Tab-separated table of C-alpha atoms and ligand atoms in Angstrom:
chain	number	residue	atom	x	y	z
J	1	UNK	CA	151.997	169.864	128.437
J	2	UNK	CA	149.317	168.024	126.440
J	3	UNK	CA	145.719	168.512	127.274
J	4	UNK	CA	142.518	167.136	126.014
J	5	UNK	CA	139.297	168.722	126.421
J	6	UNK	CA	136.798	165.316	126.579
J	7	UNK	CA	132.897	166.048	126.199
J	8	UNK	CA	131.306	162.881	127.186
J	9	UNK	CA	127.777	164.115	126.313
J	10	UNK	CA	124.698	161.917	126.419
J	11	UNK	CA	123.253	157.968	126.524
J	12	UNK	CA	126.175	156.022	125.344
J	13	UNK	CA	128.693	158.948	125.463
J	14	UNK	CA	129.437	159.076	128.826
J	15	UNK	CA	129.814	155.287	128.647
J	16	UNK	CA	132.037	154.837	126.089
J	17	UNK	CA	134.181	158.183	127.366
J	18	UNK	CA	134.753	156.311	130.197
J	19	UNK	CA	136.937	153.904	128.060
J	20	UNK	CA	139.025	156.252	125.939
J	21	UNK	CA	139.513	158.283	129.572
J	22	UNK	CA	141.560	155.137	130.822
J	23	UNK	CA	143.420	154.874	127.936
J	24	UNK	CA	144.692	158.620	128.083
J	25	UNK	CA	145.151	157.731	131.924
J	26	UNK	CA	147.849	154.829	130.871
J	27	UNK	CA	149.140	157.089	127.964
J	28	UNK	CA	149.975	159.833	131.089
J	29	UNK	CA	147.874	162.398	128.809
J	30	UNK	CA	146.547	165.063	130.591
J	31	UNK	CA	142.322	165.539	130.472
J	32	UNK	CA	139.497	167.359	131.710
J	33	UNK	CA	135.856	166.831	131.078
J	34	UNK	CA	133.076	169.559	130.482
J	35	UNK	CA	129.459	169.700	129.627
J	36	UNK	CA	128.105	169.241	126.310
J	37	UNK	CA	125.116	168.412	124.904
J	38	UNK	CA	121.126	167.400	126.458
J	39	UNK	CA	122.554	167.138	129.776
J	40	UNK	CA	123.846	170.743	129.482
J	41	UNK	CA	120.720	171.943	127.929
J	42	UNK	CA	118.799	170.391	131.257
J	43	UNK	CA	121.519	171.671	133.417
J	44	UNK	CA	122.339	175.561	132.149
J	45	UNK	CA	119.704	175.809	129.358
J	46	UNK	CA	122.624	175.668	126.704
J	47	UNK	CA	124.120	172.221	124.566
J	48	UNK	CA	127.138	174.527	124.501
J	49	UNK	CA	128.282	176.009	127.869
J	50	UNK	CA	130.697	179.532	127.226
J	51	UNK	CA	133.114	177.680	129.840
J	52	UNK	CA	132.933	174.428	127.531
J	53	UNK	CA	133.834	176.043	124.009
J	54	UNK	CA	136.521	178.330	125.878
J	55	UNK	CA	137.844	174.776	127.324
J	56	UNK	CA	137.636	173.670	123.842
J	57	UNK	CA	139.894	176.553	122.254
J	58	UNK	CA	142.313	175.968	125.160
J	59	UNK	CA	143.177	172.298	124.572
J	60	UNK	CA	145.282	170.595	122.266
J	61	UNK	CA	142.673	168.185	121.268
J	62	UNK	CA	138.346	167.947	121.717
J	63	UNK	CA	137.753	164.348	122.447
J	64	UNK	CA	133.719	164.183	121.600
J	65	UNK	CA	131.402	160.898	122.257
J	66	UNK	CA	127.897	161.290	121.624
J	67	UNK	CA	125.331	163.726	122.131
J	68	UNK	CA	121.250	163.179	121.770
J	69	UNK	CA	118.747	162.826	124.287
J	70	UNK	CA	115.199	161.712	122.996
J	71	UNK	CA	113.317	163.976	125.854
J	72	UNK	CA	114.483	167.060	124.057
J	73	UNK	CA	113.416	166.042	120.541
J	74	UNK	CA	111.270	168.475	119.116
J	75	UNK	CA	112.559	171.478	121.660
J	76	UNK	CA	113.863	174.603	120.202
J	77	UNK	CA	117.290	174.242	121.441
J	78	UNK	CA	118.626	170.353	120.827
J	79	UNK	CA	121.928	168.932	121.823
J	80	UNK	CA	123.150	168.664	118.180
J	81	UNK	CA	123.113	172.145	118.266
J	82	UNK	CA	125.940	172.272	119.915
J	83	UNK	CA	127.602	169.635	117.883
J	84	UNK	CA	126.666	171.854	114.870
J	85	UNK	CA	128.257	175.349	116.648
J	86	UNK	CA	131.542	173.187	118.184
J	87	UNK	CA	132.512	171.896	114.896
J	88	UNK	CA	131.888	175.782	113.598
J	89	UNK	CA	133.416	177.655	115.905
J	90	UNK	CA	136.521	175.411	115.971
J	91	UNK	CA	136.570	175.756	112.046
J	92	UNK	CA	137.002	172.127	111.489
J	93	UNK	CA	135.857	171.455	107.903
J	94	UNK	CA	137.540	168.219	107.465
J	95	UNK	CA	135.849	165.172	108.584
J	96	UNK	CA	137.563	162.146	108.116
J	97	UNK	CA	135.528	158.606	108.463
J	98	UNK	CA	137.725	156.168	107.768
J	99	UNK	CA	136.315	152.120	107.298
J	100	UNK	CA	138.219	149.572	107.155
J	101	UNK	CA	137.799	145.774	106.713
J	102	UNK	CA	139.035	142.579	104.935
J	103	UNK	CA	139.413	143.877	101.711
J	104	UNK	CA	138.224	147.049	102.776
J	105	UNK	CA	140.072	150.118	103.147
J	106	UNK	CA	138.440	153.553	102.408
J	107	UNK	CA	138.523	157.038	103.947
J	108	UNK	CA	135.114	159.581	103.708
J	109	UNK	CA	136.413	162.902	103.577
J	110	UNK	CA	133.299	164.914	104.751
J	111	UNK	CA	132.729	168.397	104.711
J	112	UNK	CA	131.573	169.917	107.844
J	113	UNK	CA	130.893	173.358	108.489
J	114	UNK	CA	128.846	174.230	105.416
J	115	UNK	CA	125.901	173.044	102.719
J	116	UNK	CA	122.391	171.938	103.758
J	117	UNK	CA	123.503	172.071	107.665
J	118	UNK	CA	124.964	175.799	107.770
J	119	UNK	CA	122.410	177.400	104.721
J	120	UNK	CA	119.461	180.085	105.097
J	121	UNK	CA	116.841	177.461	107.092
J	122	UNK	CA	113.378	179.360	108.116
J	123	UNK	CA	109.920	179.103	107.866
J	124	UNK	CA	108.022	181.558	105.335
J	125	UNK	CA	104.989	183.412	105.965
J	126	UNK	CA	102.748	181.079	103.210
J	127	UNK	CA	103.926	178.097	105.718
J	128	UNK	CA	106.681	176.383	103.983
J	129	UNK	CA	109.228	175.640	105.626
J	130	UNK	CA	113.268	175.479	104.011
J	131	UNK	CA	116.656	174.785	104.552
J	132	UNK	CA	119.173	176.019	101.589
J	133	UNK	CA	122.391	174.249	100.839
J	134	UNK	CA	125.148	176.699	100.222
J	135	UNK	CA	128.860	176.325	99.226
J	136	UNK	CA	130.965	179.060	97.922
J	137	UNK	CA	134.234	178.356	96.049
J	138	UNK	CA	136.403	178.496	98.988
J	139	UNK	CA	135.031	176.173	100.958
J	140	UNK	CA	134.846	173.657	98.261
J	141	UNK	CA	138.440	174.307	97.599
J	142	UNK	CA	139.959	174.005	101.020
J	143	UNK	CA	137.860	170.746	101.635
J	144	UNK	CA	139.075	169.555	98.424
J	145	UNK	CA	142.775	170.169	98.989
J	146	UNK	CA	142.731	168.424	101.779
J	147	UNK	CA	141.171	165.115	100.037
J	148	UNK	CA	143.795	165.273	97.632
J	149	UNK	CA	146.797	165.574	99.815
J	150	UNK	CA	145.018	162.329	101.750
J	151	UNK	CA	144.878	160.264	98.616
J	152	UNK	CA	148.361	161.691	97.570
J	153	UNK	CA	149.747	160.473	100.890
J	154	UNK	CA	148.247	156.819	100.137
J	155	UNK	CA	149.421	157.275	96.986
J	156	UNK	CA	145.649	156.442	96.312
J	157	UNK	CA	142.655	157.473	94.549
J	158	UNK	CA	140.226	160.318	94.801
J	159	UNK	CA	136.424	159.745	93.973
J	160	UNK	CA	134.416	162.576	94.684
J	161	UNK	CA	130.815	162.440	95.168
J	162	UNK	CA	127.797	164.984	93.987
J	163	UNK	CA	124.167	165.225	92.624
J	164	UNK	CA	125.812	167.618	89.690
J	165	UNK	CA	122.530	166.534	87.466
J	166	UNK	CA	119.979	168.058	89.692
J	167	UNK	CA	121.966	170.266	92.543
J	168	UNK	CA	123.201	173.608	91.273
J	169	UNK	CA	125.876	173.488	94.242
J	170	UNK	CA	126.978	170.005	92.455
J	171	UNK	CA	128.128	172.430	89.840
J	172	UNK	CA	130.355	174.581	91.846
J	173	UNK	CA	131.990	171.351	93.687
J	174	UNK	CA	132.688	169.411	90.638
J	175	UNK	CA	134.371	172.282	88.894
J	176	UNK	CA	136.415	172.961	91.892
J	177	UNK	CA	137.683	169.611	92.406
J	178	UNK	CA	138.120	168.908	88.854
J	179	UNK	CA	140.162	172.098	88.564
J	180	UNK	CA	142.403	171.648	91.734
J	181	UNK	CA	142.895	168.472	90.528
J	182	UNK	CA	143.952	169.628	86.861
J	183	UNK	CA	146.364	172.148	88.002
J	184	UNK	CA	147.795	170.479	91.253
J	185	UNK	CA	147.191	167.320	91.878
J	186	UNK	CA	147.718	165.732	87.928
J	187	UNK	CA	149.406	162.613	90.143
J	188	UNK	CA	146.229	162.186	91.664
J	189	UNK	CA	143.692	159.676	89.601
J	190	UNK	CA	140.490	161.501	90.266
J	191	UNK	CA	136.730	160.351	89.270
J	192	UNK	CA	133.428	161.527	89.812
J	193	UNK	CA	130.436	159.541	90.882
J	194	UNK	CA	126.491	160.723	91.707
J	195	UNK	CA	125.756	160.510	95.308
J	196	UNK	CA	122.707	157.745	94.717
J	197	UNK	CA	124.538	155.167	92.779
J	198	UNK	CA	127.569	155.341	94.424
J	199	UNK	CA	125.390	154.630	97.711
J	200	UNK	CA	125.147	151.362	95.972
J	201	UNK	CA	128.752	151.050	95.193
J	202	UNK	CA	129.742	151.640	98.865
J	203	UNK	CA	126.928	148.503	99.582
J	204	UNK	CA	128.003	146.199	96.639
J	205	UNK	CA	131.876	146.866	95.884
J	206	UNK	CA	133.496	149.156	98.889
J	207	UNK	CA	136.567	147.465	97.885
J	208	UNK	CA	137.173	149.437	94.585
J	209	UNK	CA	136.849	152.552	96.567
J	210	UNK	CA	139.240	154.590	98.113
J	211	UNK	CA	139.700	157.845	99.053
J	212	UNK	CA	135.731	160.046	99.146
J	213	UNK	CA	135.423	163.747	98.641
J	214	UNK	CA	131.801	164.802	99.597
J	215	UNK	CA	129.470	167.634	100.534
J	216	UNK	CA	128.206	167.235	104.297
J	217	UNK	CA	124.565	165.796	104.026
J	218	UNK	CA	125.906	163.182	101.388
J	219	UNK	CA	129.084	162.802	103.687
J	220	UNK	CA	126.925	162.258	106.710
J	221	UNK	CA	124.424	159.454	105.143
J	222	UNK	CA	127.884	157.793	103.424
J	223	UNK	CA	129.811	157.030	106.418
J	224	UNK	CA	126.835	155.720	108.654
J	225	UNK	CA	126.368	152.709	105.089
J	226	UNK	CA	130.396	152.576	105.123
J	227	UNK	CA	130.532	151.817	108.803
J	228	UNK	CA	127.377	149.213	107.981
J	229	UNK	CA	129.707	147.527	105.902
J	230	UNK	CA	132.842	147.161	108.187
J	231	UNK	CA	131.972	146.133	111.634
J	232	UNK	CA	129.087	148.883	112.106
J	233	UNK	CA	128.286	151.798	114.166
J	234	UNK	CA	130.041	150.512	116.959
J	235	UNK	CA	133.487	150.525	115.676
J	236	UNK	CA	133.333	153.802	113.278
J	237	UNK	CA	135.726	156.661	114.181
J	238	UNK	CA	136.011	159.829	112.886
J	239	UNK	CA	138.639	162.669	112.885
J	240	UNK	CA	137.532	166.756	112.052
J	241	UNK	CA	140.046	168.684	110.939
J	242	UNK	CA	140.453	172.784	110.946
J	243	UNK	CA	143.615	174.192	109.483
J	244	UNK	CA	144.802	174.918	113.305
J	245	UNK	CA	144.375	172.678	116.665
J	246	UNK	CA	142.682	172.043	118.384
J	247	UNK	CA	140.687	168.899	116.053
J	248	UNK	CA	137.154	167.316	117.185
J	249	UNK	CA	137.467	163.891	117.533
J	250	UNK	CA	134.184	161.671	117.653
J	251	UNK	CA	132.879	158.694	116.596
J	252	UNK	CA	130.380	158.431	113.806
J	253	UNK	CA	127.823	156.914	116.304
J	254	UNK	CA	125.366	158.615	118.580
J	255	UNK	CA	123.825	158.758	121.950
J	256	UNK	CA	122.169	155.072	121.171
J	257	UNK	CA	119.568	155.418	123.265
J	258	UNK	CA	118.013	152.535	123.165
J	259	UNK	CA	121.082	150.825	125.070
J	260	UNK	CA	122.374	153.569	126.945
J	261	UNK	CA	122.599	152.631	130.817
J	262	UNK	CA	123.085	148.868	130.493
J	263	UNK	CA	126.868	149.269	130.011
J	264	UNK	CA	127.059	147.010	126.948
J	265	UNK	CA	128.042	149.988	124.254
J	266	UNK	CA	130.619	149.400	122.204
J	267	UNK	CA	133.363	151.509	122.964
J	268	UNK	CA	135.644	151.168	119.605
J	269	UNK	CA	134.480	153.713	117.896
J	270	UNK	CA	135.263	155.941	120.395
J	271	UNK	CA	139.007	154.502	121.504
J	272	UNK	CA	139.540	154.363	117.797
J	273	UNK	CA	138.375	158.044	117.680
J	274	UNK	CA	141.152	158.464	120.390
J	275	UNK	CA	143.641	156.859	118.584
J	276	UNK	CA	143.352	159.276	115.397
J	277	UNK	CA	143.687	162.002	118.190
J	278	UNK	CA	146.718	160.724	118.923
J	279	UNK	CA	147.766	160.275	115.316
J	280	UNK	CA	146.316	164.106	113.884
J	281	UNK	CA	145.085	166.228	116.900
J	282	UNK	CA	148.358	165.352	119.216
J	283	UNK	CA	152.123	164.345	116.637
J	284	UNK	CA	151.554	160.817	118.774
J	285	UNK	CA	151.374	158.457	115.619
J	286	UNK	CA	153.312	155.701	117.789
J	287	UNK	CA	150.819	155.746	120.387
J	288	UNK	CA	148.237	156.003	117.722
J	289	UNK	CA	149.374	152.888	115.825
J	290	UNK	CA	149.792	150.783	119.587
J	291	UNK	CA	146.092	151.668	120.368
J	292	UNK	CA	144.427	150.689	116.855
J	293	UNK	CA	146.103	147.526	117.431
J	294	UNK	CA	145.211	147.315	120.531
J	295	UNK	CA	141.750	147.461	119.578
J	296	UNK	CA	141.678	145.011	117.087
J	297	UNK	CA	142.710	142.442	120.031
J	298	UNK	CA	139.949	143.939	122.097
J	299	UNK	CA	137.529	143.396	119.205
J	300	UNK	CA	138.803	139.657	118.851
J	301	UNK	CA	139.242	138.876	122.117
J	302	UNK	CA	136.347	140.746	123.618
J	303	UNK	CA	133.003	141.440	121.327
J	304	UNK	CA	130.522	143.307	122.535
J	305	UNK	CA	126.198	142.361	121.823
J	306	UNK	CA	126.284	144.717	118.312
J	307	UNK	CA	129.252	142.390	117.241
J	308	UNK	CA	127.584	139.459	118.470
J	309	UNK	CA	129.636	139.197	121.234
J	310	UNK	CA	128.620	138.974	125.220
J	311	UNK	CA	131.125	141.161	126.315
J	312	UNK	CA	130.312	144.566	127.840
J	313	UNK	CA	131.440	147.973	127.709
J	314	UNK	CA	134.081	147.300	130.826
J	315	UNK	CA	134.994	144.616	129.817
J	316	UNK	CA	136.010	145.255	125.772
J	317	UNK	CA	138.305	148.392	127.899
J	318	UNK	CA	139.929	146.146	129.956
J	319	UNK	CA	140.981	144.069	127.031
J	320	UNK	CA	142.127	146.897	124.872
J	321	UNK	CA	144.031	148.355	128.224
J	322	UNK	CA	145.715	145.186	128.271
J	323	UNK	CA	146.854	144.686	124.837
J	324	UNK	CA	148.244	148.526	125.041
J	325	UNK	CA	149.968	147.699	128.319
J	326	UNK	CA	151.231	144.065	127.685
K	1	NAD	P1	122.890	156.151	116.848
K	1	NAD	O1	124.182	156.178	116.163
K	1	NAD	O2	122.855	156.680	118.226
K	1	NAD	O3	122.352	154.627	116.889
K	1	NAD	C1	122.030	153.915	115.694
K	1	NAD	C2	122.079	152.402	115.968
K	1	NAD	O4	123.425	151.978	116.200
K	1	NAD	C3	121.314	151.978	117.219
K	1	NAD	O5	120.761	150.697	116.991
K	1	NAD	C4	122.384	151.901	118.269
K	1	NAD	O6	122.060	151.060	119.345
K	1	NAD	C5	123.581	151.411	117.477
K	1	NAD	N1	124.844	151.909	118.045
K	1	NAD	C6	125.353	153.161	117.910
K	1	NAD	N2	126.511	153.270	118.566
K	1	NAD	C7	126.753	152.073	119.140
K	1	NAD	C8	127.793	151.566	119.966
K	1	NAD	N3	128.853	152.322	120.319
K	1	NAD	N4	127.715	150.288	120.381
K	1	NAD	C9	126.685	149.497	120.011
K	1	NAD	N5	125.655	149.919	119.245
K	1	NAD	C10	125.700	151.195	118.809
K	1	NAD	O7	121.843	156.892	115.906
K	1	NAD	P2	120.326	157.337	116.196
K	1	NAD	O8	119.654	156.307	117.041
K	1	NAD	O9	119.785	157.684	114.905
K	1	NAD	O10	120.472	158.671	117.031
K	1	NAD	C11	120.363	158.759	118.463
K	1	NAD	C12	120.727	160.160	118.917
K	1	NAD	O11	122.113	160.394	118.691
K	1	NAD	C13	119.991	161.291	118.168
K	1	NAD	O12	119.650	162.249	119.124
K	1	NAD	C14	121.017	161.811	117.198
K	1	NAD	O13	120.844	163.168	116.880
K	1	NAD	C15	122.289	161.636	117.981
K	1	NAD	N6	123.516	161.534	117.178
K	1	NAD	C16	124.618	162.149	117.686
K	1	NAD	C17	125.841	162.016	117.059
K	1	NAD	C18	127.036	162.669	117.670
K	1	NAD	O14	126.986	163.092	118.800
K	1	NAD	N7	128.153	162.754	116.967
K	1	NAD	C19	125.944	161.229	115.905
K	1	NAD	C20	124.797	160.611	115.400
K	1	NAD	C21	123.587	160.755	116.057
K	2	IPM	C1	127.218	162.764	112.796
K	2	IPM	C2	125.854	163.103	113.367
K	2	IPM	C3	125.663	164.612	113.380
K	2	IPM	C4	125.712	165.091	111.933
K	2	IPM	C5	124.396	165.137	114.061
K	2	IPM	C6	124.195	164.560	115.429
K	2	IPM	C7	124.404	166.630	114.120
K	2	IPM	O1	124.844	162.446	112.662
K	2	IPM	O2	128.230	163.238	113.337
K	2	IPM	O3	127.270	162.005	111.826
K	2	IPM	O4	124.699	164.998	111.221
K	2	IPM	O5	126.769	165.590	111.534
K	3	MN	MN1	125.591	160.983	111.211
């Protein structure tokens, strides 16, 4: 029997949860929910409960919406630290943000477990205070391999993206991936670009791109201007991948807190998160394909305020649930 592990988290999360929760409801998908995030910090002292992570290992799937809470900013434990040890201790190094729009269709393939996030970070005794990007040849390799067997399945295009004129890391990933590439993926076209003018390209031309390879600080700042440029936060999901189950799935958004409580979050992001659940976390790529298209009616038919729309949270579900039932 199928089970997903949902973490609902904080502001928006438990919102938009709410949504994707019905859907696995009508898909007869089995699901339990567990503390994660600010809320567990106020309620156990920890982002990420023992009973939550062993939930986590136990399901087929994590199904993540948002954690953040702005009363703990600047406290020495923070809910995305227990964003930062899930996605760790589950080993998922592939995060895949795909965007997608007229015209548009590329996938950010974001490494997620190492680099500026997981480095040497401290505070020396002279007052300065650091946090080291590291990537060892491994790492660059197995997040590599998997951006070339994406593009190879699209029978698409591989741009990877670095800083190899300052960063001495750059160095490291561009030799990998130019070597991988070289000796196993020759069908492959692959190109390199530097991380600040290809911040443009992904403004001024997204349509020439298509399949990203990137470190995870470039990765993370990428996908948030990607998802600017197709439809936004609201509607940017995101898929990250270990080499075993169970996968993370989460939308690129956060805890928004600025509109949590007033039930008018969009909630595509997160039932398209669900949806490449389906498609990578659960062998349901039927399912998967119903619900994307599902959500493109509920998008059309039922906007929410960041789309300009008047519809709320509810009521964008309700649509969606109908389009997947009809
Ligand atoms: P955010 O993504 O929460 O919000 C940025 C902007 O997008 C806001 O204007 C917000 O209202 C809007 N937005 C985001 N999701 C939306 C949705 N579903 N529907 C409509 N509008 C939406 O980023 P932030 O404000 O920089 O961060 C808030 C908190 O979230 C921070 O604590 C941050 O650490 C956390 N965060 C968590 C995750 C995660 O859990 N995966 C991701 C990003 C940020
Ligand atoms: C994201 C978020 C996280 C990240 C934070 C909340 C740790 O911004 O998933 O994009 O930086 O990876
Ligand atoms: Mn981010």
């Amino acid at each position: 029997m199928t089970l997903v592990a949902v973490l609902p988290g904080d502001g928006i999360g438990p919102e938009v949860a709410a949504e994707a929760i019905r859907v696995l409801d009508a898909l007869g998908i089995e699901h339990a929910e567990h503390a994660f995030g600010g809320n567990a910090i106020l309620a156990d002292g920890t982002p990420l409960p023992d009973q939550t992570l062993e939930a986590c290992r136990a399901a087929d799937a994590v199904l993540l919406a948002a954690v953040g809470l702005p009363e703990l900013e600047g406290r020495p434990v923070r809910p995305e630290q227990g964003l930062l040890g899930l996605r760790r201790e589950l080993g998922v190094y592939a995060n895949l943000r795909p965007a997608s729009a007229d015209g548009i269709d590329l996938v950010i393939v974001r490494e997620l477990v190492g680099g500026l996030y997981f480095g040497a970070k401290g505070t020396r005794d002279d007052g300065t205070w650091f946090d080291t990007c590291e990537y060892s040849r491994p790492e660059v390799e197995r997040i590599a391999r998997r951006a070339f067997e994406i593009a190879r399945e699209r029978r698409g295009r591989l741009t990877s993206v670095d800083k190899v004129n300052v960063l001495h890391t750059s160095r490291l990933w561009r030799d990998v991936v130019s070597e991988l590439g070289a000796s196993e993926y020759g069908d492959v076209p692959l190109d390199h670009a530097l991380v600040d003018s290809f911040a443009m390209t992904v403004v001024t031309a997204p349509e020439t791109i298509d399949v990203v390879v990137t470190e995870n600080t470039f990765g993370d700042i990428l996908s948030d201007v990607a998802a600017a440029v197709t439809g936004g936060l609201g509607v940017a999901a995101s898929a990250s991948l270990g080499d075993e189950p169970p996968g993370l799935f989460e939308p690129v958004h956060g805890s928004a807190p600025q509109i949590a409580g007033q039930g008018i979050a969009n909630p595509a992001a997160m039932l398209r998160s669900t949806a490449l659940m389906l498609r990578h976390g659960l062998g349901r790529p039927d399912e998967a394909e119903a619900l994307e298209r599902a959500v493109e009616t509920g998008l059309r038919d039922a906007p929410t305020p960041d789309l300009g729309g008047t519809a709320t949270t509810r009521g964008m579900g309700d649509a969606v649930l109908r389009a997947l039932e009809g």
